[in-house]
Structure formats: structure tokens, C-alpha cells
JSON list of C-alpha atoms in Angstrom, two decimals:
[
{"chain": "B", "resi": 8, "resn": "SER", "atom": "CA", "xyz": [5.15, 55.04, 80.39]},
{"chain": "B", "resi": 9, "resn": "TYR", "atom": "CA", "xyz": [8.93, 56.42, 80.29]},
{"chain": "B", "resi": 10, "resn": "VAL", "atom": "CA", "xyz": [10.24, 56.81, 76.42]},
{"chain": "B", "resi": 11, "resn": "LEU", "atom": "CA", "xyz": [14.29, 55.97, 75.12]},
{"chain": "B", "resi": 12, "resn": "THR", "atom": "CA", "xyz": [15.20, 57.56, 72.03]},
{"chain": "B", "resi": 13, "resn": "GLN", "atom": "CA", "xyz": [17.82, 56.92, 70.01]},
{"chain": "B", "resi": 14, "resn": "PRO", "atom": "CA", "xyz": [18.97, 57.73, 66.52]},
{"chain": "B", "resi": 15, "resn": "PRO", "atom": "CA", "xyz": [18.31, 55.46, 64.26]},
{"chain": "B", "resi": 16, "resn": "SER", "atom": "CA", "xyz": [21.84, 55.13, 62.64]},
{"chain": "B", "resi": 17, "resn": "VAL", "atom": "CA", "xyz": [25.51, 56.16, 63.17]},
{"chain": "B", "resi": 18, "resn": "SER", "atom": "CA", "xyz": [28.23, 55.62, 60.81]},
{"chain": "B", "resi": 19, "resn": "VAL", "atom": "CA", "xyz": [31.63, 55.56, 61.73]},
{"chain": "B", "resi": 20, "resn": "ALA", "atom": "CA", "xyz": [35.29, 54.52, 59.57]},
{"chain": "B", "resi": 21, "resn": "PRO", "atom": "CA", "xyz": [36.89, 51.52, 61.25]},
{"chain": "B", "resi": 22, "resn": "GLY", "atom": "CA", "xyz": [39.39, 52.46, 64.24]},
{"chain": "B", "resi": 23, "resn": "LYS", "atom": "CA", "xyz": [37.61, 55.83, 64.75]},
{"chain": "B", "resi": 24, "resn": "THR", "atom": "CA", "xyz": [35.63, 56.30, 67.69]},
{"chain": "B", "resi": 25, "resn": "ALA", "atom": "CA", "xyz": [31.74, 55.52, 67.28]},
{"chain": "B", "resi": 26, "resn": "THR", "atom": "CA", "xyz": [28.85, 57.43, 69.66]},
{"chain": "B", "resi": 27, "resn": "ILE", "atom": "CA", "xyz": [25.49, 56.09, 70.62]},
{"chain": "B", "resi": 28, "resn": "THR", "atom": "CA", "xyz": [23.20, 58.18, 72.20]},
{"chain": "B", "resi": 29, "resn": "CYS", "atom": "CA", "xyz": [19.68, 57.36, 74.48]},
{"chain": "B", "resi": 30, "resn": "GLY", "atom": "CA", "xyz": [17.84, 60.27, 75.15]},
{"chain": "B", "resi": 31, "resn": "GLY", "atom": "CA", "xyz": [15.31, 59.80, 78.12]},
{"chain": "B", "resi": 32, "resn": "ASN", "atom": "CA", "xyz": [13.94, 62.47, 80.82]},
{"chain": "B", "resi": 33, "resn": "ASN", "atom": "CA", "xyz": [16.42, 62.41, 83.56]},
{"chain": "B", "resi": 34, "resn": "ILE", "atom": "CA", "xyz": [17.88, 59.25, 82.38]},
{"chain": "B", "resi": 35, "resn": "GLY", "atom": "CA", "xyz": [20.94, 60.02, 84.64]},
{"chain": "B", "resi": 36, "resn": "GLY", "atom": "CA", "xyz": [18.93, 59.05, 87.53]},
{"chain": "B", "resi": 37, "resn": "ARG", "atom": "CA", "xyz": [18.12, 55.58, 86.34]},
{"chain": "B", "resi": 38, "resn": "SER", "atom": "CA", "xyz": [20.41, 53.01, 85.83]},
{"chain": "B", "resi": 39, "resn": "VAL", "atom": "CA", "xyz": [21.00, 52.30, 81.79]},
{"chain": "B", "resi": 40, "resn": "HIS", "atom": "CA", "xyz": [22.30, 48.95, 80.26]},
{"chain": "B", "resi": 41, "resn": "TRP", "atom": "CA", "xyz": [23.44, 48.64, 76.77]},
{"chain": "B", "resi": 42, "resn": "TYR", "atom": "CA", "xyz": [22.85, 45.48, 73.80]},
{"chain": "B", "resi": 43, "resn": "GLN", "atom": "CA", "xyz": [24.27, 44.66, 71.02]},
{"chain": "B", "resi": 44, "resn": "GLN", "atom": "CA", "xyz": [22.37, 42.43, 68.55]},
{"chain": "B", "resi": 45, "resn": "LYS", "atom": "CA", "xyz": [23.95, 41.15, 65.38]},
{"chain": "B", "resi": 46, "resn": "PRO", "atom": "CA", "xyz": [21.73, 39.75, 62.48]},
{"chain": "B", "resi": 47, "resn": "GLY", "atom": "CA", "xyz": [20.37, 36.67, 63.07]},
{"chain": "B", "resi": 48, "resn": "GLN", "atom": "CA", "xyz": [21.45, 36.45, 67.07]},
{"chain": "B", "resi": 49, "resn": "ALA", "atom": "CA", "xyz": [20.32, 37.18, 70.23]},
{"chain": "B", "resi": 50, "resn": "PRO", "atom": "CA", "xyz": [21.25, 40.20, 72.04]},
{"chain": "B", "resi": 51, "resn": "VAL", "atom": "CA", "xyz": [23.98, 40.40, 74.00]},
{"chain": "B", "resi": 52, "resn": "LEU", "atom": "CA", "xyz": [24.68, 42.49, 77.43]},
{"chain": "B", "resi": 53, "resn": "VAL", "atom": "CA", "xyz": [27.53, 45.04, 76.83]},
{"chain": "B", "resi": 54, "resn": "ILE", "atom": "CA", "xyz": [26.90, 47.64, 79.23]},
{"chain": "B", "resi": 55, "resn": "TYR", "atom": "CA", "xyz": [25.27, 47.76, 82.38]},
{"chain": "B", "resi": 56, "resn": "PHE", "atom": "CA", "xyz": [24.51, 49.71, 85.50]},
{"chain": "B", "resi": 57, "resn": "ASP", "atom": "CA", "xyz": [25.66, 52.81, 83.40]},
{"chain": "B", "resi": 58, "resn": "SER", "atom": "CA", "xyz": [29.29, 52.19, 82.64]},
{"chain": "B", "resi": 59, "resn": "ASP", "atom": "CA", "xyz": [30.03, 48.55, 84.02]},
{"chain": "B", "resi": 60, "resn": "ARG", "atom": "CA", "xyz": [31.13, 45.38, 81.54]},
{"chain": "B", "resi": 61, "resn": "PRO", "atom": "CA", "xyz": [30.31, 42.14, 81.85]},
{"chain": "B", "resi": 62, "resn": "SER", "atom": "CA", "xyz": [33.09, 39.97, 81.71]},
{"chain": "B", "resi": 63, "resn": "GLY", "atom": "CA", "xyz": [34.19, 39.06, 77.99]},
{"chain": "B", "resi": 64, "resn": "ILE", "atom": "CA", "xyz": [33.22, 42.55, 76.88]},
{"chain": "B", "resi": 65, "resn": "PRO", "atom": "CA", "xyz": [36.45, 44.41, 75.59]},
{"chain": "B", "resi": 66, "resn": "ALA", "atom": "CA", "xyz": [37.41, 47.47, 77.22]},
{"chain": "B", "resi": 67, "resn": "ARG", "atom": "CA", "xyz": [36.77, 49.46, 73.96]},
{"chain": "B", "resi": 68, "resn": "PHE", "atom": "CA", "xyz": [33.03, 49.56, 75.27]},
{"chain": "B", "resi": 69, "resn": "SER", "atom": "CA", "xyz": [32.16, 52.18, 77.28]},
{"chain": "B", "resi": 70, "resn": "GLY", "atom": "CA", "xyz": [29.12, 53.89, 79.00]},
{"chain": "B", "resi": 71, "resn": "SER", "atom": "CA", "xyz": [28.23, 57.06, 80.63]},
{"chain": "B", "resi": 72, "resn": "THR", "atom": "CA", "xyz": [24.89, 59.27, 82.02]},
{"chain": "B", "resi": 73, "resn": "SER", "atom": "CA", "xyz": [24.38, 63.09, 82.11]},
{"chain": "B", "resi": 74, "resn": "GLY", "atom": "CA", "xyz": [21.02, 64.81, 82.30]},
{"chain": "B", "resi": 75, "resn": "ASN", "atom": "CA", "xyz": [18.81, 63.44, 80.22]},
{"chain": "B", "resi": 76, "resn": "THR", "atom": "CA", "xyz": [21.43, 61.44, 77.76]},
{"chain": "B", "resi": 77, "resn": "ALA", "atom": "CA", "xyz": [23.08, 58.39, 78.33]},
{"chain": "B", "resi": 78, "resn": "THR", "atom": "CA", "xyz": [25.68, 57.36, 76.13]},
{"chain": "B", "resi": 79, "resn": "LEU", "atom": "CA", "xyz": [27.68, 53.96, 74.47]},
{"chain": "B", "resi": 80, "resn": "THR", "atom": "CA", "xyz": [30.98, 54.72, 73.27]},
{"chain": "B", "resi": 81, "resn": "ILE", "atom": "CA", "xyz": [32.82, 52.46, 71.26]},
{"chain": "B", "resi": 82, "resn": "SER", "atom": "CA", "xyz": [36.60, 53.21, 70.53]},
{"chain": "B", "resi": 83, "resn": "ARG", "atom": "CA", "xyz": [38.87, 52.17, 67.82]},
{"chain": "B", "resi": 84, "resn": "VAL", "atom": "CA", "xyz": [35.90, 50.19, 66.55]},
{"chain": "B", "resi": 85, "resn": "GLU", "atom": "CA", "xyz": [36.25, 47.17, 64.43]},
{"chain": "B", "resi": 86, "resn": "ALA", "atom": "CA", "xyz": [34.21, 45.50, 61.43]},
{"chain": "B", "resi": 87, "resn": "ALA", "atom": "CA", "xyz": [33.09, 43.16, 64.09]},
{"chain": "B", "resi": 88, "resn": "ASP", "atom": "CA", "xyz": [31.13, 46.45, 66.07]},
{"chain": "B", "resi": 89, "resn": "GLU", "atom": "CA", "xyz": [28.72, 46.37, 63.16]},
{"chain": "B", "resi": 90, "resn": "ALA", "atom": "CA", "xyz": [25.50, 45.81, 64.95]},
{"chain": "B", "resi": 91, "resn": "ASP", "atom": "CA", "xyz": [22.02, 47.26, 66.44]},
{"chain": "B", "resi": 92, "resn": "TYR", "atom": "CA", "xyz": [22.49, 48.35, 69.50]},
{"chain": "B", "resi": 93, "resn": "TYR", "atom": "CA", "xyz": [19.60, 48.97, 72.06]},
{"chain": "B", "resi": 94, "resn": "CYS", "atom": "CA", "xyz": [19.51, 51.03, 75.40]},
{"chain": "B", "resi": 95, "resn": "GLN", "atom": "CA", "xyz": [17.55, 50.03, 78.17]},
{"chain": "B", "resi": 96, "resn": "VAL", "atom": "CA", "xyz": [15.86, 50.76, 81.58]},
{"chain": "B", "resi": 97, "resn": "TRP", "atom": "CA", "xyz": [13.84, 49.81, 84.55]},
{"chain": "B", "resi": 98, "resn": "ASP", "atom": "CA", "xyz": [10.78, 52.12, 84.49]},
{"chain": "B", "resi": 99, "resn": "SER", "atom": "CA", "xyz": [10.56, 51.16, 88.39]},
{"chain": "B", "resi": 100, "resn": "PRO", "atom": "CA", "xyz": [7.05, 53.42, 89.29]},
{"chain": "B", "resi": 101, "resn": "LEU", "atom": "CA", "xyz": [5.45, 50.74, 86.93]},
{"chain": "B", "resi": 102, "resn": "ASP", "atom": "CA", "xyz": [7.69, 48.13, 86.94]},
{"chain": "B", "resi": 103, "resn": "LEU", "atom": "CA", "xyz": [8.46, 47.87, 83.40]},
{"chain": "B", "resi": 104, "resn": "ARG", "atom": "CA", "xyz": [11.40, 47.41, 81.40]},
{"chain": "B", "resi": 105, "resn": "VAL", "atom": "CA", "xyz": [12.01, 49.63, 78.52]},
{"chain": "B", "resi": 106, "resn": "PHE", "atom": "CA", "xyz": [14.08, 49.57, 75.41]},
{"chain": "B", "resi": 107, "resn": "GLY", "atom": "CA", "xyz": [15.08, 52.13, 73.12]},
{"chain": "B", "resi": 108, "resn": "GLY", "atom": "CA", "xyz": [14.31, 52.05, 69.54]},
{"chain": "B", "resi": 109, "resn": "GLY", "atom": "CA", "xyz": [17.74, 51.01, 68.86]},
{"chain": "B", "resi": 110, "resn": "THR", "atom": "CA", "xyz": [20.75, 52.22, 66.57]},
{"chain": "B", "resi": 111, "resn": "LYS", "atom": "CA", "xyz": [22.61, 50.49, 63.56]},
{"chain": "B", "resi": 112, "resn": "LEU", "atom": "CA", "xyz": [25.85, 50.89, 63.56]},
{"chain": "B", "resi": 113, "resn": "THR", "atom": "CA", "xyz": [27.62, 50.62, 60.08]},
{"chain": "B", "resi": 114, "resn": "VAL", "atom": "CA", "xyz": [31.52, 50.52, 59.95]},
{"chain": "B", "resi": 115, "resn": "LEU", "atom": "CA", "xyz": [32.24, 52.11, 56.73]},
{"chain": "D", "resi": 18, "resn": "GLN", "atom": "CA", "xyz": [27.71, 27.75, 81.23]},
{"chain": "D", "resi": 19, "resn": "VAL", "atom": "CA", "xyz": [24.21, 29.33, 81.07]},
{"chain": "D", "resi": 20, "resn": "GLN", "atom": "CA", "xyz": [21.85, 28.21, 78.47]},
{"chain": "D", "resi": 21, "resn": "LEU", "atom": "CA", "xyz": [18.24, 29.17, 77.52]},
{"chain": "D", "resi": 22, "resn": "VAL", "atom": "CA", "xyz": [16.34, 27.14, 75.05]},
{"chain": "D", "resi": 23, "resn": "GLU", "atom": "CA", "xyz": [13.27, 28.22, 73.65]},
{"chain": "D", "resi": 24, "resn": "SER", "atom": "CA", "xyz": [10.59, 26.10, 72.41]},
{"chain": "D", "resi": 25, "resn": "GLY", "atom": "CA", "xyz": [6.99, 26.05, 71.52]},
{"chain": "D", "resi": 26, "resn": "GLY", "atom": "CA", "xyz": [6.83, 28.77, 68.83]},
{"chain": "D", "resi": 27, "resn": "GLY", "atom": "CA", "xyz": [4.67, 28.32, 65.47]},
{"chain": "D", "resi": 28, "resn": "VAL", "atom": "CA", "xyz": [2.02, 29.85, 63.29]},
{"chain": "D", "resi": 29, "resn": "VAL", "atom": "CA", "xyz": [-0.84, 30.05, 64.54]},
{"chain": "D", "resi": 30, "resn": "GLN", "atom": "CA", "xyz": [-4.63, 31.81, 63.68]},
{"chain": "D", "resi": 31, "resn": "PRO", "atom": "CA", "xyz": [-5.73, 34.81, 65.46]},
{"chain": "D", "resi": 32, "resn": "GLY", "atom": "CA", "xyz": [-7.37, 34.60, 68.36]},
{"chain": "D", "resi": 33, "resn": "ARG", "atom": "CA", "xyz": [-6.06, 31.53, 69.15]},
{"chain": "D", "resi": 34, "resn": "SER", "atom": "CA", "xyz": [-3.54, 30.41, 72.16]},
{"chain": "D", "resi": 35, "resn": "LEU", "atom": "CA", "xyz": [0.56, 29.46, 72.50]},
{"chain": "D", "resi": 36, "resn": "ARG", "atom": "CA", "xyz": [2.47, 28.27, 74.98]},
{"chain": "D", "resi": 37, "resn": "LEU", "atom": "CA", "xyz": [6.01, 28.74, 75.02]},
{"chain": "D", "resi": 38, "resn": "SER", "atom": "CA", "xyz": [8.69, 27.19, 77.30]},
{"chain": "D", "resi": 39, "resn": "CYS", "atom": "CA", "xyz": [12.05, 28.52, 78.25]},
{"chain": "D", "resi": 40, "resn": "ALA", "atom": "CA", "xyz": [14.87, 25.51, 79.27]},
{"chain": "D", "resi": 41, "resn": "ALA", "atom": "CA", "xyz": [17.21, 27.19, 81.57]},
{"chain": "D", "resi": 42, "resn": "SER", "atom": "CA", "xyz": [20.77, 25.74, 82.75]},
{"chain": "D", "resi": 43, "resn": "GLY", "atom": "CA", "xyz": [23.72, 26.29, 83.75]},
{"chain": "D", "resi": 44, "resn": "PHE", "atom": "CA", "xyz": [23.32, 28.77, 87.04]},
{"chain": "D", "resi": 45, "resn": "THR", "atom": "CA", "xyz": [20.79, 28.37, 90.12]},
{"chain": "D", "resi": 46, "resn": "PHE", "atom": "CA", "xyz": [17.89, 28.74, 88.31]},
{"chain": "D", "resi": 47, "resn": "ASP", "atom": "CA", "xyz": [15.09, 29.59, 91.62]},
{"chain": "D", "resi": 48, "resn": "THR", "atom": "CA", "xyz": [17.26, 32.38, 92.66]},
{"chain": "D", "resi": 49, "resn": "TYR", "atom": "CA", "xyz": [16.91, 34.84, 89.41]},
{"chain": "D", "resi": 50, "resn": "GLY", "atom": "CA", "xyz": [14.39, 36.74, 87.82]},
{"chain": "D", "resi": 51, "resn": "MET", "atom": "CA", "xyz": [13.29, 35.88, 84.11]},
{"chain": "D", "resi": 52, "resn": "HIS", "atom": "CA", "xyz": [11.97, 37.87, 81.24]},
{"chain": "D", "resi": 53, "resn": "TRP", "atom": "CA", "xyz": [10.32, 37.26, 78.08]},
{"chain": "D", "resi": 54, "resn": "VAL", "atom": "CA", "xyz": [11.49, 40.23, 75.09]},
{"chain": "D", "resi": 55, "resn": "ARG", "atom": "CA", "xyz": [9.82, 39.84, 71.57]},
{"chain": "D", "resi": 56, "resn": "GLN", "atom": "CA", "xyz": [11.07, 41.25, 68.49]},
{"chain": "D", "resi": 57, "resn": "ALA", "atom": "CA", "xyz": [8.93, 41.98, 65.65]},
{"chain": "D", "resi": 58, "resn": "PRO", "atom": "CA", "xyz": [10.22, 41.11, 62.12]},
{"chain": "D", "resi": 59, "resn": "GLY", "atom": "CA", "xyz": [12.63, 44.10, 61.14]},
{"chain": "D", "resi": 60, "resn": "LYS", "atom": "CA", "xyz": [11.64, 46.24, 64.18]},
{"chain": "D", "resi": 61, "resn": "GLY", "atom": "CA", "xyz": [13.50, 46.59, 67.53]},
{"chain": "D", "resi": 62, "resn": "LEU", "atom": "CA", "xyz": [13.04, 44.79, 71.07]},
{"chain": "D", "resi": 63, "resn": "GLU", "atom": "CA", "xyz": [9.94, 45.33, 72.98]},
{"chain": "D", "resi": 64, "resn": "TRP", "atom": "CA", "xyz": [10.07, 43.65, 76.21]},
{"chain": "D", "resi": 65, "resn": "VAL", "atom": "CA", "xyz": [7.21, 41.50, 77.34]},
{"chain": "D", "resi": 66, "resn": "THR", "atom": "CA", "xyz": [7.05, 40.25, 80.80]},
{"chain": "D", "resi": 67, "resn": "PHE", "atom": "CA", "xyz": [8.94, 39.54, 83.90]},
{"chain": "D", "resi": 68, "resn": "ILE", "atom": "CA", "xyz": [8.88, 37.56, 86.76]},
{"chain": "D", "resi": 69, "resn": "SER", "atom": "CA", "xyz": [10.54, 37.07, 89.90]},
{"chain": "D", "resi": 70, "resn": "TYR", "atom": "CA", "xyz": [12.60, 34.19, 91.38]},
{"chain": "D", "resi": 71, "resn": "ASP", "atom": "CA", "xyz": [9.72, 32.93, 93.54]},
{"chain": "D", "resi": 72, "resn": "ARG", "atom": "CA", "xyz": [6.97, 33.38, 91.44]},
{"chain": "D", "resi": 73, "resn": "SER", "atom": "CA", "xyz": [5.33, 36.72, 94.00]},
{"chain": "D", "resi": 74, "resn": "LYS", "atom": "CA", "xyz": [5.98, 39.34, 91.04]},
{"chain": "D", "resi": 75, "resn": "LYS", "atom": "CA", "xyz": [4.76, 39.55, 87.67]},
{"chain": "D", "resi": 76, "resn": "TYR", "atom": "CA", "xyz": [4.86, 42.58, 85.38]},
{"chain": "D", "resi": 77, "resn": "TYR", "atom": "CA", "xyz": [3.32, 42.99, 81.85]},
{"chain": "D", "resi": 78, "resn": "ALA", "atom": "CA", "xyz": [3.76, 45.31, 79.10]},
{"chain": "D", "resi": 79, "resn": "ASP", "atom": "CA", "xyz": [0.67, 47.17, 78.16]},
{"chain": "D", "resi": 80, "resn": "SER", "atom": "CA", "xyz": [0.47, 45.52, 75.06]},
{"chain": "D", "resi": 81, "resn": "VAL", "atom": "CA", "xyz": [0.07, 42.35, 76.23]},
{"chain": "D", "resi": 82, "resn": "LYS", "atom": "CA", "xyz": [-1.55, 42.81, 79.71]},
{"chain": "D", "resi": 83, "resn": "GLY", "atom": "CA", "xyz": [-4.67, 40.29, 80.35]},
{"chain": "D", "resi": 84, "resn": "ARG", "atom": "CA", "xyz": [-4.04, 38.26, 77.59]},
{"chain": "D", "resi": 85, "resn": "PHE", "atom": "CA", "xyz": [-0.47, 36.99, 78.16]},
{"chain": "D", "resi": 86, "resn": "THR", "atom": "CA", "xyz": [0.43, 34.99, 81.39]},
{"chain": "D", "resi": 87, "resn": "VAL", "atom": "CA", "xyz": [4.21, 34.44, 82.65]},
{"chain": "D", "resi": 88, "resn": "SER", "atom": "CA", "xyz": [5.00, 31.32, 84.84]},
{"chain": "D", "resi": 89, "resn": "ARG", "atom": "CA", "xyz": [7.63, 29.45, 86.23]},
{"chain": "D", "resi": 90, "resn": "ASP", "atom": "CA", "xyz": [8.58, 25.95, 87.28]},
{"chain": "D", "resi": 91, "resn": "ASN", "atom": "CA", "xyz": [11.55, 26.16, 89.73]},
{"chain": "D", "resi": 92, "resn": "SER", "atom": "CA", "xyz": [11.54, 22.21, 89.92]},
{"chain": "D", "resi": 93, "resn": "ASN", "atom": "CA", "xyz": [11.92, 21.76, 86.55]},
{"chain": "D", "resi": 94, "resn": "ASN", "atom": "CA", "xyz": [14.20, 25.07, 85.52]},
{"chain": "D", "resi": 95, "resn": "THR", "atom": "CA", "xyz": [11.65, 26.36, 83.05]},
{"chain": "D", "resi": 96, "resn": "LEU", "atom": "CA", "xyz": [10.00, 29.25, 81.98]},
{"chain": "D", "resi": 97, "resn": "TYR", "atom": "CA", "xyz": [6.85, 29.71, 80.42]},
{"chain": "D", "resi": 98, "resn": "LEU", "atom": "CA", "xyz": [4.80, 32.07, 78.40]},
{"chain": "D", "resi": 99, "resn": "GLN", "atom": "CA", "xyz": [0.83, 31.48, 77.86]},
{"chain": "D", "resi": 100, "resn": "MET", "atom": "CA", "xyz": [-0.24, 33.48, 74.56]},
{"chain": "D", "resi": 101, "resn": "ASP", "atom": "CA", "xyz": [-3.98, 33.89, 74.39]},
{"chain": "D", "resi": 102, "resn": "ILE", "atom": "CA", "xyz": [-6.35, 35.91, 72.00]},
{"chain": "D", "resi": 103, "resn": "LEU", "atom": "CA", "xyz": [-3.00, 36.27, 69.95]},
{"chain": "D", "resi": 104, "resn": "ARG", "atom": "CA", "xyz": [-2.93, 39.30, 67.63]},
{"chain": "D", "resi": 105, "resn": "VAL", "atom": "CA", "xyz": [-1.48, 39.38, 64.04]},
{"chain": "D", "resi": 106, "resn": "GLU", "atom": "CA", "xyz": [0.81, 42.16, 65.87]},
{"chain": "D", "resi": 107, "resn": "ASP", "atom": "CA", "xyz": [2.10, 39.60, 68.14]},
{"chain": "D", "resi": 108, "resn": "THR", "atom": "CA", "xyz": [3.68, 37.88, 65.61]},
{"chain": "D", "resi": 109, "resn": "ALA", "atom": "CA", "xyz": [7.44, 38.32, 66.61]},
{"chain": "D", "resi": 110, "resn": "ILE", "atom": "CA", "xyz": [10.73, 35.96, 67.67]},
{"chain": "D", "resi": 111, "resn": "TYR", "atom": "CA", "xyz": [10.57, 35.34, 71.78]},
{"chain": "D", "resi": 112, "resn": "TYR", "atom": "CA", "xyz": [13.29, 35.47, 73.53]},
{"chain": "D", "resi": 113, "resn": "CYS", "atom": "CA", "xyz": [13.85, 34.20, 77.54]},
{"chain": "D", "resi": 114, "resn": "ALA", "atom": "CA", "xyz": [16.22, 36.14, 79.53]},
{"chain": "D", "resi": 115, "resn": "LYS", "atom": "CA", "xyz": [17.83, 35.76, 82.65]},
{"chain": "D", "resi": 116, "resn": "ASP", "atom": "CA", "xyz": [18.56, 39.09, 85.18]},
{"chain": "D", "resi": 117, "resn": "PHE", "atom": "CA", "xyz": [21.70, 39.86, 85.99]},
{"chain": "D", "resi": 118, "resn": "ASP", "atom": "CA", "xyz": [21.78, 40.00, 89.19]},
{"chain": "D", "resi": 119, "resn": "GLN", "atom": "CA", "xyz": [19.30, 38.67, 91.99]},
{"chain": "D", "resi": 120, "resn": "TRP", "atom": "CA", "xyz": [18.23, 41.94, 93.80]},
{"chain": "D", "resi": 121, "resn": "LEU", "atom": "CA", "xyz": [19.60, 44.65, 91.64]},
{"chain": "D", "resi": 122, "resn": "ASP", "atom": "CA", "xyz": [18.48, 46.40, 88.17]},
{"chain": "D", "resi": 123, "resn": "TYR", "atom": "CA", "xyz": [21.56, 45.26, 86.34]},
{"chain": "D", "resi": 124, "resn": "GLY", "atom": "CA", "xyz": [20.06, 44.43, 83.03]},
{"chain": "D", "resi": 125, "resn": "MET", "atom": "CA", "xyz": [19.76, 40.64, 81.56]},
{"chain": "D", "resi": 126, "resn": "ASP", "atom": "CA", "xyz": [22.69, 39.34, 80.84]},
{"chain": "D", "resi": 127, "resn": "ALA", "atom": "CA", "xyz": [21.81, 35.86, 79.29]},
{"chain": "D", "resi": 128, "resn": "TRP", "atom": "CA", "xyz": [19.58, 35.17, 76.35]},
{"chain": "D", "resi": 129, "resn": "GLY", "atom": "CA", "xyz": [18.00, 32.43, 74.55]},
{"chain": "D", "resi": 130, "resn": "GLN", "atom": "CA", "xyz": [17.92, 32.05, 70.72]},
{"chain": "D", "resi": 131, "resn": "GLY", "atom": "CA", "xyz": [14.62, 32.70, 70.49]},
{"chain": "D", "resi": 132, "resn": "THR", "atom": "CA", "xyz": [11.30, 31.27, 69.20]},
{"chain": "D", "resi": 133, "resn": "THR", "atom": "CA", "xyz": [9.26, 32.33, 65.93]},
{"chain": "D", "resi": 134, "resn": "VAL", "atom": "CA", "xyz": [5.95, 33.32, 66.68]},
{"chain": "D", "resi": 135, "resn": "ALA", "atom": "CA", "xyz": [3.85, 33.90, 63.72]},
{"chain": "D", "resi": 136, "resn": "VAL", "atom": "CA", "xyz": [0.00, 35.03, 64.03]},
{"chain": "D", "resi": 137, "resn": "SER", "atom": "CA", "xyz": [-1.78, 34.58, 60.46]},
{"chain": "D", "resi": 138, "resn": "SER", "atom": "CA", "xyz": [-5.19, 33.48, 59.18]}
]
């Protein structure tokens, strides 16, 4: 089955830019979604279809894909952005949804 | 606004069964596909199953195939997950989630708060 690989952790200072990657075989050919999950809370969709933002998600959140890597970028990071972030795709040949292992974003 | 409320979790012995429910409101339930996603303690998200808006398509993760059954009652806006032959490794918070788009793969845009299932002897 399709595998998505994320770094376990990323650290960034407030006001700087955080970059979270998601690796997968030819992931650029798939639609990638990103979720934010804060402790004790349900996940929230922050990016869908590679780079689109649902209503209510700040423009500081952006996404891109190329080749074997999808990237979630958070600009001007705030303390409230500290959370776990998960990428997700649809493994269409098998009709399965797949999540990456998650990345813990720490705001220093 | 969209609301998803799970229920039915609890403590159960290995090999036993449990049925989860997810009550939906705030959207036209019978036009969206729905998912169950779980999260073991201290672990990441794991997709469990999907059911299409009209129940014609049902898909399962390999880890639950043959043991779990997803269903829905569109007249009562409720999603279900029948879990049989439970294993210790099924211990998790179970979330129901709504497809963002009726036709396209745009991810899951609404999630419930989850219900906890603990499988232990």
C-alpha cells in the first residue's frame, strides 16, 4: 500500500517560517490534504487539493507538491500553530485513504 | 453549522463486539461520503473505513477488513461502525469525519470529537 513519510518533529521560532514535508512515490500526481491537530482536539483540515485553504484558515498556511514531496508551509508562525500536522492522500487503486505519520511542530 | 457527535465507545474484552454511532447535523447528510478514522494512544491518525453517500461503496483498511462493518441511516442522519472480534490493538479514539466534497477527493472537512474504545482483558 501507499506510504507517506513525514519528519517526526519540526521546530521554529515565532515569526519565522515552518516547512513540513510529506514524502510519497510520485505524490505530485495525487491530491494531498493537510490536517492540524492540537492536543486533546479533533483534526482540522487546513489545506486540501494540494494548496487550497478551507474558509477560516489563515493565508499564512500554504501547500505545494512536486515530484515525490508535498510541503506544508506556515509563514509568520505563532504560538497557536503548535500542533501535530498530518498529510493525507487517496490511494485510488485500492480506494483507501492514507495518512502520514504526523509531524509535531514546536514553536520555540 | 456542521456537527458530528460520536457515541458508543467503552471498555470491552478482546473478541467481543461494540457498535459506534455518529449523529450528523448541519448539512445534507445523504449527499456526502463519510469516514471513520482512529487514533491509538500517543499515535498518529489511521483511516479505518469509508461509506459513500448512497451506501453503494464501502472500503476498509486491511487492519479491520472482515471484522468491522460500516453502515449509515440516511433517514436518521447517523453513521455506524460495527466492530466485531475486537483486538487489543483496536484501542483508540474513533472519529467520524465528513467528505469535504460530494464528488471530488478534497479530504475531510468536518470531524467529531471522537469516542474512546479500550479493548482489554
